[in-house]
Coordinates of C-alpha atoms and ligand atoms in Angstrom, one line a residue:
M1 CA 101.1 -121.9 -84.4
V2 CA 97.6 -123.1 -82.0
G3 CA 95.8 -126.1 -83.2
N4 CA 96.1 -125.8 -87.0
Q5 CA 95.9 -122.2 -86.8
V6 CA 98.5 -119.5 -87.5
T7 CA 98.1 -116.8 -85.6
N8 CA 99.2 -112.7 -85.7
L9 CA 98.7 -113.3 -89.6
R10 CA 98.6 -109.5 -90.5
A11 CA 96.6 -109.4 -93.2
L12 CA 95.7 -107.3 -96.1
V13 CA 93.0 -107.7 -98.4
T14 CA 93.0 -106.8 -102.0
G15 CA 88.9 -105.8 -103.3
G16 CA 88.0 -105.4 -99.5
C17 CA 85.0 -103.2 -100.6
G18 CA 84.0 -105.7 -103.5
F19 CA 81.2 -109.0 -103.0
I20 CA 83.5 -111.3 -101.6
G21 CA 86.4 -109.2 -100.6
S22 CA 83.7 -107.8 -97.7
H23 CA 82.5 -110.7 -96.5
L24 CA 86.5 -112.0 -96.2
V25 CA 87.5 -108.2 -94.7
K26 CA 84.8 -108.9 -91.8
A27 CA 85.4 -112.8 -91.3
L28 CA 88.9 -111.5 -90.6
V29 CA 88.4 -109.1 -88.2
A30 CA 86.4 -111.1 -86.2
D31 CA 89.1 -113.8 -86.4
S32 CA 90.9 -112.7 -83.6
N33 CA 94.4 -114.8 -84.8
F34 CA 94.5 -111.9 -87.8
L35 CA 96.6 -109.1 -85.5
T36 CA 95.9 -106.2 -88.8
I37 CA 93.8 -106.2 -91.7
V38 CA 94.4 -103.5 -94.1
N39 CA 91.8 -102.9 -97.4
V40 CA 93.1 -101.6 -100.7
D41 CA 90.5 -101.4 -103.2
A42 CA 90.1 -98.9 -106.0
L43 CA 87.0 -98.0 -105.5
T44 CA 85.4 -98.9 -108.7
Y45 CA 82.0 -99.4 -111.0
S46 CA 81.4 -102.7 -108.4
G47 CA 83.0 -101.6 -104.3
H48 CA 81.3 -99.7 -102.0
P49 CA 83.1 -98.2 -98.8
E50 CA 79.4 -99.0 -97.0
N51 CA 79.9 -102.6 -97.8
C52 CA 83.0 -102.0 -94.8
S53 CA 80.9 -98.8 -93.3
D54 CA 80.1 -101.0 -90.1
I55 CA 82.9 -102.9 -89.0
D56 CA 84.8 -100.4 -86.3
N57 CA 87.4 -102.1 -84.8
V58 CA 91.2 -100.6 -84.6
R59 CA 92.9 -103.4 -85.9
Y60 CA 91.1 -102.6 -89.6
K61 CA 91.9 -100.2 -91.9
F62 CA 91.3 -99.1 -95.4
K63 CA 93.7 -97.7 -98.2
H64 CA 91.7 -96.4 -100.9
Q65 CA 94.4 -97.0 -103.5
S66 CA 94.9 -99.5 -106.8
I67 CA 96.9 -102.2 -106.8
N68 CA 98.3 -101.3 -110.3
D69 CA 100.1 -98.5 -108.5
R70 CA 103.3 -100.1 -107.6
P71 CA 104.9 -98.0 -105.4
S72 CA 101.3 -97.1 -103.4
F73 CA 101.1 -100.4 -103.2
E74 CA 104.7 -101.1 -101.9
N75 CA 104.4 -98.9 -99.1
T76 CA 101.5 -100.0 -97.6
L77 CA 103.2 -103.9 -97.1
R78 CA 106.3 -102.3 -95.5
E79 CA 103.7 -99.8 -93.1
E80 CA 101.9 -102.5 -92.4
N81 CA 104.4 -104.9 -92.0
I82 CA 102.3 -107.2 -94.5
S83 CA 102.3 -110.9 -93.6
I84 CA 99.1 -112.2 -96.2
I85 CA 97.5 -111.0 -98.8
F86 CA 94.7 -112.2 -100.0
H87 CA 93.9 -110.7 -103.7
L88 CA 90.2 -110.3 -104.9
A89 CA 90.7 -107.4 -106.4
A90 CA 89.6 -108.0 -110.0
E91 CA 87.2 -107.2 -112.7
S92 CA 84.6 -109.9 -112.0
H93 CA 81.9 -109.2 -114.9
V94 CA 82.0 -112.1 -117.7
D95 CA 79.5 -109.7 -120.2
R96 CA 81.3 -106.5 -119.4
S97 CA 85.1 -108.2 -120.2
I98 CA 83.1 -109.2 -124.0
H99 CA 82.6 -105.5 -124.5
S100 CA 85.7 -104.2 -123.3
I101 CA 89.0 -106.5 -122.3
K102 CA 91.1 -103.6 -121.4
P103 CA 90.7 -102.9 -117.8
F104 CA 90.3 -107.0 -116.9
I105 CA 93.9 -107.2 -118.6
S106 CA 94.8 -104.0 -116.6
T107 CA 93.2 -104.9 -113.4
N108 CA 93.9 -108.9 -113.6
V109 CA 97.0 -109.5 -114.7
D110 CA 99.1 -106.3 -114.9
G111 CA 97.6 -105.8 -111.1
T112 CA 98.3 -109.4 -110.4
R113 CA 102.0 -108.4 -111.4
V114 CA 102.7 -105.4 -109.4
I115 CA 101.6 -107.3 -106.3
L116 CA 104.0 -110.5 -107.3
E117 CA 106.7 -108.2 -107.9
S118 CA 106.0 -106.3 -104.8
I119 CA 106.4 -109.9 -103.1
L120 CA 110.0 -109.5 -103.9
A121 CA 110.6 -106.7 -104.0
L122 CA 109.7 -106.5 -100.1
R123 CA 111.5 -110.0 -99.4
K124 CA 115.1 -108.2 -100.1
E125 CA 113.8 -105.9 -97.3
G126 CA 113.4 -109.4 -95.5
Q127 CA 109.5 -109.6 -94.9
E128 CA 108.2 -112.8 -96.1
I129 CA 104.8 -112.4 -98.0
S130 CA 102.6 -115.5 -98.6
L131 CA 99.7 -115.2 -101.0
V132 CA 96.4 -116.2 -101.7
H133 CA 95.3 -115.8 -104.9
V134 CA 91.3 -116.1 -105.7
S135 CA 91.1 -117.5 -109.0
T136 CA 87.3 -118.8 -109.6
D137 CA 85.9 -122.5 -111.9
E138 CA 85.9 -120.1 -115.0
V139 CA 89.6 -121.5 -115.8
Y140 CA 88.6 -125.0 -116.6
G141 CA 86.3 -123.6 -119.5
S142 CA 82.9 -125.4 -120.1
L143 CA 81.0 -128.7 -119.7
G144 CA 78.9 -131.0 -121.5
P145 CA 75.5 -132.7 -119.3
N146 CA 77.7 -135.3 -118.6
D147 CA 81.2 -134.5 -117.8
P148 CA 82.3 -135.2 -114.4
P149 CA 83.2 -131.5 -112.1
F150 CA 86.3 -129.9 -112.4
T151 CA 89.0 -131.3 -110.2
E152 CA 91.8 -130.0 -110.4
L153 CA 93.5 -131.1 -112.0
T154 CA 91.6 -130.4 -115.6
P155 CA 93.7 -128.4 -117.5
V156 CA 93.1 -124.8 -117.9
N157 CA 90.9 -123.5 -120.6
P158 CA 89.4 -120.2 -120.9
L159 CA 86.9 -119.5 -123.2
N160 CA 85.6 -116.0 -122.2
P161 CA 88.2 -113.1 -121.8
Y162 CA 87.4 -112.5 -118.3
A163 CA 88.3 -116.2 -117.5
A164 CA 91.6 -115.9 -119.4
T165 CA 93.0 -112.9 -118.1
K166 CA 91.7 -115.0 -114.4
A167 CA 93.5 -118.1 -116.1
A168 CA 96.8 -115.5 -116.9
S169 CA 97.3 -114.6 -113.2
D170 CA 96.4 -117.9 -111.5
F171 CA 99.4 -118.9 -114.2
L172 CA 101.8 -115.6 -113.0
V173 CA 102.1 -117.2 -109.6
K174 CA 102.5 -120.5 -110.2
S175 CA 105.4 -119.6 -112.4
F176 CA 106.4 -116.9 -109.6
V177 CA 106.1 -119.7 -106.9
N178 CA 108.7 -122.5 -109.1
T179 CA 110.8 -119.4 -110.4
F180 CA 111.0 -117.7 -106.6
N181 CA 109.9 -119.9 -104.9
I182 CA 107.2 -117.5 -103.1
S183 CA 104.8 -118.5 -100.9
A184 CA 101.1 -118.9 -102.6
V185 CA 97.4 -120.9 -103.1
I186 CA 95.0 -120.7 -105.2
T187 CA 91.8 -121.1 -105.0
R188 CA 89.1 -121.9 -107.3
C189 CA 85.6 -120.8 -106.2
S190 CA 82.2 -121.4 -108.5
N191 CA 79.1 -118.7 -108.7
N192 CA 78.6 -117.0 -105.1
Y193 CA 76.3 -115.2 -103.9
G194 CA 74.4 -113.4 -100.9
P195 CA 74.4 -109.3 -99.6
N196 CA 75.6 -106.8 -101.2
Q197 CA 76.7 -107.8 -104.6
F198 CA 76.5 -105.8 -107.2
P199 CA 73.6 -105.9 -109.1
E200 CA 74.7 -106.5 -112.6
K201 CA 74.9 -110.6 -111.5
L202 CA 72.1 -113.2 -112.1
V203 CA 70.6 -113.2 -108.7
P204 CA 71.1 -110.0 -107.1
L205 CA 70.1 -108.7 -110.8
M206 CA 66.9 -110.8 -110.9
I207 CA 65.8 -110.0 -107.0
L208 CA 65.6 -106.7 -108.0
K209 CA 64.2 -106.4 -111.3
T210 CA 61.7 -109.1 -109.9
R211 CA 60.7 -106.6 -107.0
L212 CA 60.4 -103.5 -109.5
G213 CA 58.3 -105.4 -111.7
E214 CA 60.9 -105.5 -114.8
K215 CA 61.0 -107.9 -117.7
L216 CA 63.5 -110.7 -116.5
P217 CA 66.3 -111.4 -119.6
I218 CA 67.8 -115.1 -119.5
Y219 CA 70.1 -115.7 -122.0
G220 CA 69.3 -118.4 -124.8
D221 CA 67.1 -120.6 -123.5
G222 CA 67.9 -120.8 -119.8
K223 CA 69.6 -124.5 -119.4
N224 CA 73.5 -123.6 -118.5
V225 CA 74.1 -124.9 -115.1
R226 CA 75.9 -123.2 -112.6
D227 CA 76.8 -123.8 -108.9
W228 CA 76.3 -121.7 -106.1
I229 CA 77.7 -122.1 -103.2
H230 CA 77.1 -118.8 -101.0
V231 CA 79.2 -115.7 -100.2
T232 CA 80.4 -116.9 -96.5
D233 CA 81.1 -120.7 -97.4
H234 CA 83.0 -119.1 -99.5
V235 CA 84.9 -117.0 -97.4
G236 CA 85.2 -119.9 -95.3
G237 CA 87.8 -121.5 -97.5
I238 CA 89.6 -119.0 -98.0
V239 CA 91.3 -118.2 -94.8
S240 CA 91.0 -122.1 -94.0
S241 CA 93.4 -122.0 -97.7
A242 CA 95.4 -119.5 -95.5
N243 CA 95.8 -121.4 -92.8
A244 CA 97.0 -124.4 -94.5
L245 CA 99.1 -122.7 -96.1
V246 CA 100.6 -120.9 -93.3
S247 CA 101.8 -123.5 -91.5
G248 CA 102.7 -125.8 -94.5
K249 CA 99.3 -128.7 -94.8
L250 CA 99.4 -126.7 -98.1
T251 CA 103.0 -126.9 -100.6
S252 CA 103.2 -123.6 -102.3
G253 CA 102.0 -123.3 -105.7
E254 CA 98.8 -125.5 -104.7
V255 CA 94.9 -125.4 -106.2
I256 CA 92.1 -125.6 -103.9
N257 CA 88.5 -126.4 -105.3
F258 CA 85.3 -125.2 -103.8
G259 CA 81.4 -124.6 -104.9
G260 CA 78.5 -125.5 -103.5
E261 CA 77.8 -129.0 -104.6
N262 CA 74.3 -127.2 -105.7
E263 CA 74.3 -127.3 -110.2
K264 CA 71.3 -125.0 -111.0
T265 CA 69.9 -124.2 -114.8
N266 CA 70.0 -120.2 -114.9
L267 CA 65.7 -120.6 -115.3
E268 CA 65.8 -122.6 -112.2
I269 CA 67.9 -119.7 -110.0
V270 CA 65.1 -117.2 -111.9
R271 CA 62.2 -119.4 -111.6
N272 CA 63.1 -120.0 -107.9
I273 CA 64.0 -116.2 -107.0
V274 CA 60.4 -115.4 -108.8
E275 CA 58.4 -117.9 -106.9
K276 CA 60.2 -117.4 -103.2
I277 CA 59.5 -113.1 -103.6
G278 CA 55.6 -114.7 -104.3
A279 CA 55.6 -112.3 -108.3
S280 CA 55.3 -114.0 -111.6
D281 CA 57.1 -116.2 -113.7
N282 CA 55.4 -114.2 -116.6
L283 CA 58.8 -111.5 -116.0
I284 CA 60.8 -114.6 -117.5
E285 CA 61.7 -113.3 -121.2
F286 CA 64.2 -115.0 -123.3
V287 CA 66.8 -112.5 -125.1
P288 CA 70.1 -113.4 -127.4
D289 CA 72.7 -115.4 -125.6
R290 CA 75.7 -114.5 -124.3
P291 CA 78.4 -114.8 -127.0
G292 CA 80.5 -117.8 -125.9
H293 CA 78.2 -118.4 -123.1
D294 CA 79.8 -121.6 -121.4
K295 CA 77.1 -124.4 -121.4
R296 CA 78.1 -125.9 -117.3
Y297 CA 80.0 -125.2 -114.7
A298 CA 80.4 -127.7 -112.0
I299 CA 83.4 -128.6 -109.4
D300 CA 84.9 -131.1 -106.8
I301 CA 85.1 -130.4 -103.9
S302 CA 87.2 -133.4 -102.1
K303 CA 90.2 -132.2 -102.1
A304 CA 88.6 -128.9 -100.3
K305 CA 87.0 -131.6 -98.0
K306 CA 89.6 -133.4 -97.4
L307 CA 92.2 -131.2 -96.8
L308 CA 90.9 -128.4 -94.9
K309 CA 88.2 -130.4 -93.4
W310 CA 85.5 -127.4 -95.4
S311 CA 82.8 -128.1 -97.1
P312 CA 79.6 -126.0 -97.9
K313 CA 77.5 -125.3 -94.2
M314 CA 74.5 -122.5 -95.8
N315 CA 72.0 -125.0 -97.9
W316 CA 70.6 -122.8 -101.3
D317 CA 66.6 -122.5 -100.0
N318 CA 67.9 -120.6 -97.2
G319 CA 70.4 -118.4 -98.4
I320 CA 68.7 -117.8 -101.1
I321 CA 65.9 -116.4 -98.6
E322 CA 67.9 -114.7 -96.7
T323 CA 69.8 -112.7 -99.7
I324 CA 66.3 -111.8 -101.1
L325 CA 65.6 -110.5 -97.5
W326 CA 68.5 -108.2 -97.2
Y327 CA 68.6 -107.0 -100.4
K328 CA 64.3 -105.8 -99.3
S329 CA 65.8 -104.2 -96.2
N330 CA 69.1 -102.9 -98.3
D331 CA 67.2 -100.6 -100.4
K332 CA 69.3 -97.5 -99.7
W333 CA 72.5 -99.6 -100.7
V334 CA 71.5 -100.3 -103.5
A335 CA 69.9 -96.9 -104.9
S336 CA 73.1 -95.4 -103.3
I337 CA 75.6 -97.8 -105.5
T338 CA 73.5 -97.6 -108.3
S339 CA 72.7 -93.0 -108.9
G340 CA 75.1 -90.8 -109.8
E341 CA 75.1 -89.2 -106.4
Y342 CA 76.8 -92.3 -105.0
K343 CA 79.9 -91.5 -107.7
N344 CA 80.0 -87.8 -106.6
W345 CA 80.0 -88.9 -103.2
I346 CA 83.2 -91.2 -103.4
R347 CA 84.6 -88.8 -105.7
K348 CA 84.5 -85.5 -102.9
Q349 CA 85.3 -88.5 -99.5
Y350 CA 88.4 -90.1 -102.1
G351 CA 89.5 -88.1 -105.2
D352 CA 88.8 -89.7 -108.3
T353 CA 88.4 -93.0 -109.0
K354 CA 89.1 -95.2 -112.0
Ligands
NAD401 P1 83.5 -107.2 -107.3 O1 83.0 -106.8 -108.7 O2 82.1 -107.1 -107.0 O3 84.5 -106.3 -106.5 C1 85.9 -106.2 -106.7 C2 86.7 -104.8 -105.9 O4 87.7 -104.9 -106.5 C3 85.6 -102.8 -105.5 O5 85.4 -103.4 -104.6 C4 86.9 -103.2 -106.7 O6 86.7 -101.6 -106.3 C5 87.7 -103.2 -106.7 N1 88.7 -103.2 -107.9 C6 88.8 -103.2 -109.1 N2 89.9 -102.6 -109.8 C7 90.9 -102.4 -108.8 C8 92.4 -101.9 -108.5 N3 93.0 -102.0 -109.8 N4 93.4 -102.2 -107.6 C9 92.2 -102.6 -106.5 N5 90.6 -102.6 -106.3 C10 90.6 -102.8 -107.0 O7 83.7 -109.2 -107.1 P2 83.2 -110.3 -106.7 O8 82.4 -110.7 -107.5 O9 83.9 -109.8 -105.1 O10 85.2 -111.1 -106.8 C11 86.2 -110.5 -105.9 C12 87.0 -111.8 -106.8 O11 86.1 -113.3 -106.4 C13 87.7 -111.5 -108.2 O12 89.2 -112.1 -108.4 C14 86.6 -112.7 -109.5 O13 87.1 -113.5 -110.0 C15 86.8 -113.7 -107.6 N6 86.2 -114.7 -108.2 C16 84.8 -114.5 -108.0 C17 83.0 -115.3 -108.3 C18 81.8 -114.6 -107.9 O14 81.2 -115.8 -108.3 N7 81.8 -113.9 -107.9 C19 83.3 -116.9 -107.8 C20 85.0 -117.1 -107.9 C21 85.6 -116.4 -107.8
DAU402 O1 82.2 -119.0 -112.3 C1 82.5 -118.0 -111.0 C2 81.9 -117.0 -112.2 O2 80.7 -116.5 -111.5 C3 82.9 -116.1 -111.1 O3 84.3 -116.1 -111.7 C4 83.0 -114.7 -111.7 O4 83.1 -113.4 -111.1 C5 81.2 -113.9 -111.7 O5 80.7 -113.5 -112.1 C6 80.5 -115.9 -112.2 O6 80.5 -115.4 -113.7 P1 78.8 -115.8 -114.4 O7 79.5 -115.4 -115.7 O8 78.8 -117.0 -114.1 O9 77.8 -115.4 -114.1 P2 76.4 -114.2 -114.3 O10 75.6 -113.7 -112.8 O11 76.7 -113.0 -114.9 O12 76.0 -115.3 -114.7 C7 74.9 -116.3 -114.2 C8 74.8 -116.7 -115.4 O13 73.4 -116.3 -115.5 C9 75.2 -117.3 -116.8 O14 75.1 -118.4 -117.6 C10 74.9 -116.1 -117.7 C11 73.6 -116.4 -117.0 N1 72.7 -115.0 -117.0 C12 73.5 -113.5 -116.3 C13 72.5 -112.2 -116.4 C14 73.1 -111.2 -115.9 C15 71.5 -114.6 -117.6 O15 71.2 -115.1 -117.8 N2 71.2 -113.1 -117.2 C16 71.5 -112.4 -117.3 O16 70.6 -110.7 -116.8

């Protein structure tokens, strides 16, 4: 250990070709404390090898695998002598979970079960593995306009199917800490934005639609509130949590919240994007609300500030301009991930995906 940094970690990231996962993989590759970075991703609709195609480093390896395939997952842990797992692989979109919950239960709940059982199996072979379980503020449910923000002590009360599967995975992790004494931390973050986000989520969807001059669908009255954080700030918090867990600064089983201290209504977000692109807000269209739509998320990040000396660095104005510019200069990325060609290319490169 050097200072507060743990060295010589051999990391495995699940979901490293997704939005947050790809930013995390790049941060770990840039961090010499990590000897190995193995990215395990099933390349579902939201996972793109292009997100990591600019990584050229012998310490980095990509494995096209599903976390639901336990024998392959255990082999990777063994072969790469992994000492820490960053678990991000998930079905991550609330709207999709309302249409069909099955893949959410399979990946978010059963996939987490596979990871936990694999940690126990490798322990029997003498290999100890820590876990950073990346969860969400959605497990806390919804706030009223004057309620205090969620703290780590707020009771878990998921109100949509996606959030319920994430809460279930959090409970599985906690139960394995208590029952089998595994080493794990659970992180819960608010809404991320930034480059490489799949354009089903609010920010990239609105950027792309505004540029195309298409209608901008706002659910309900647009007064629902989210707390927005730039993806690189979230990634910084995830890496700090890992260091704190491995160095013993955090007790196994602890929860840490991350957020941007940047509450905005959806209408404010969309108006801001439209204004920064220089389009007209006549494009805004109010559409029927998302069923069970959580009214407000706000998150208290005092614990992360105090314990990890972490705080969000990117302010919204700079972050959203950077994000808009990224989408503007990456038309090819957008075209490839939204076209059938992308899936054909994946099939050719890696065989069938889920
Ligand atoms: P994403 O949908 O962009 O990426 C998910 C990744 O997981 C994809 O690369 C996908 O291919 C991969 N994946 C899915 N099923 C898999 C499986 N069975 N095996 C291996 N890989 C699989 O999601 P994201 O927005 O980057 O979110 C990452 C994590 O962070 C999720 O666990 C999510 O719950 C959590 N989170 C997200 C946010 C947010 O605002 N996006 C906020 C807080 C927490
Ligand atoms: O809070 C963290 C969560 O944030 C993560 O755990 C999830 O993985 C991530 O998807 C995100 O969930 P949300 O449901 O908050 O994100 P989404 O971008 O889908 O929606 C943000 C808000 O915008 C929400 O109130 C719904 C609204 N919305 C969304 C879309 C896609 C619209 O009004 N119109 C839309 O077209």
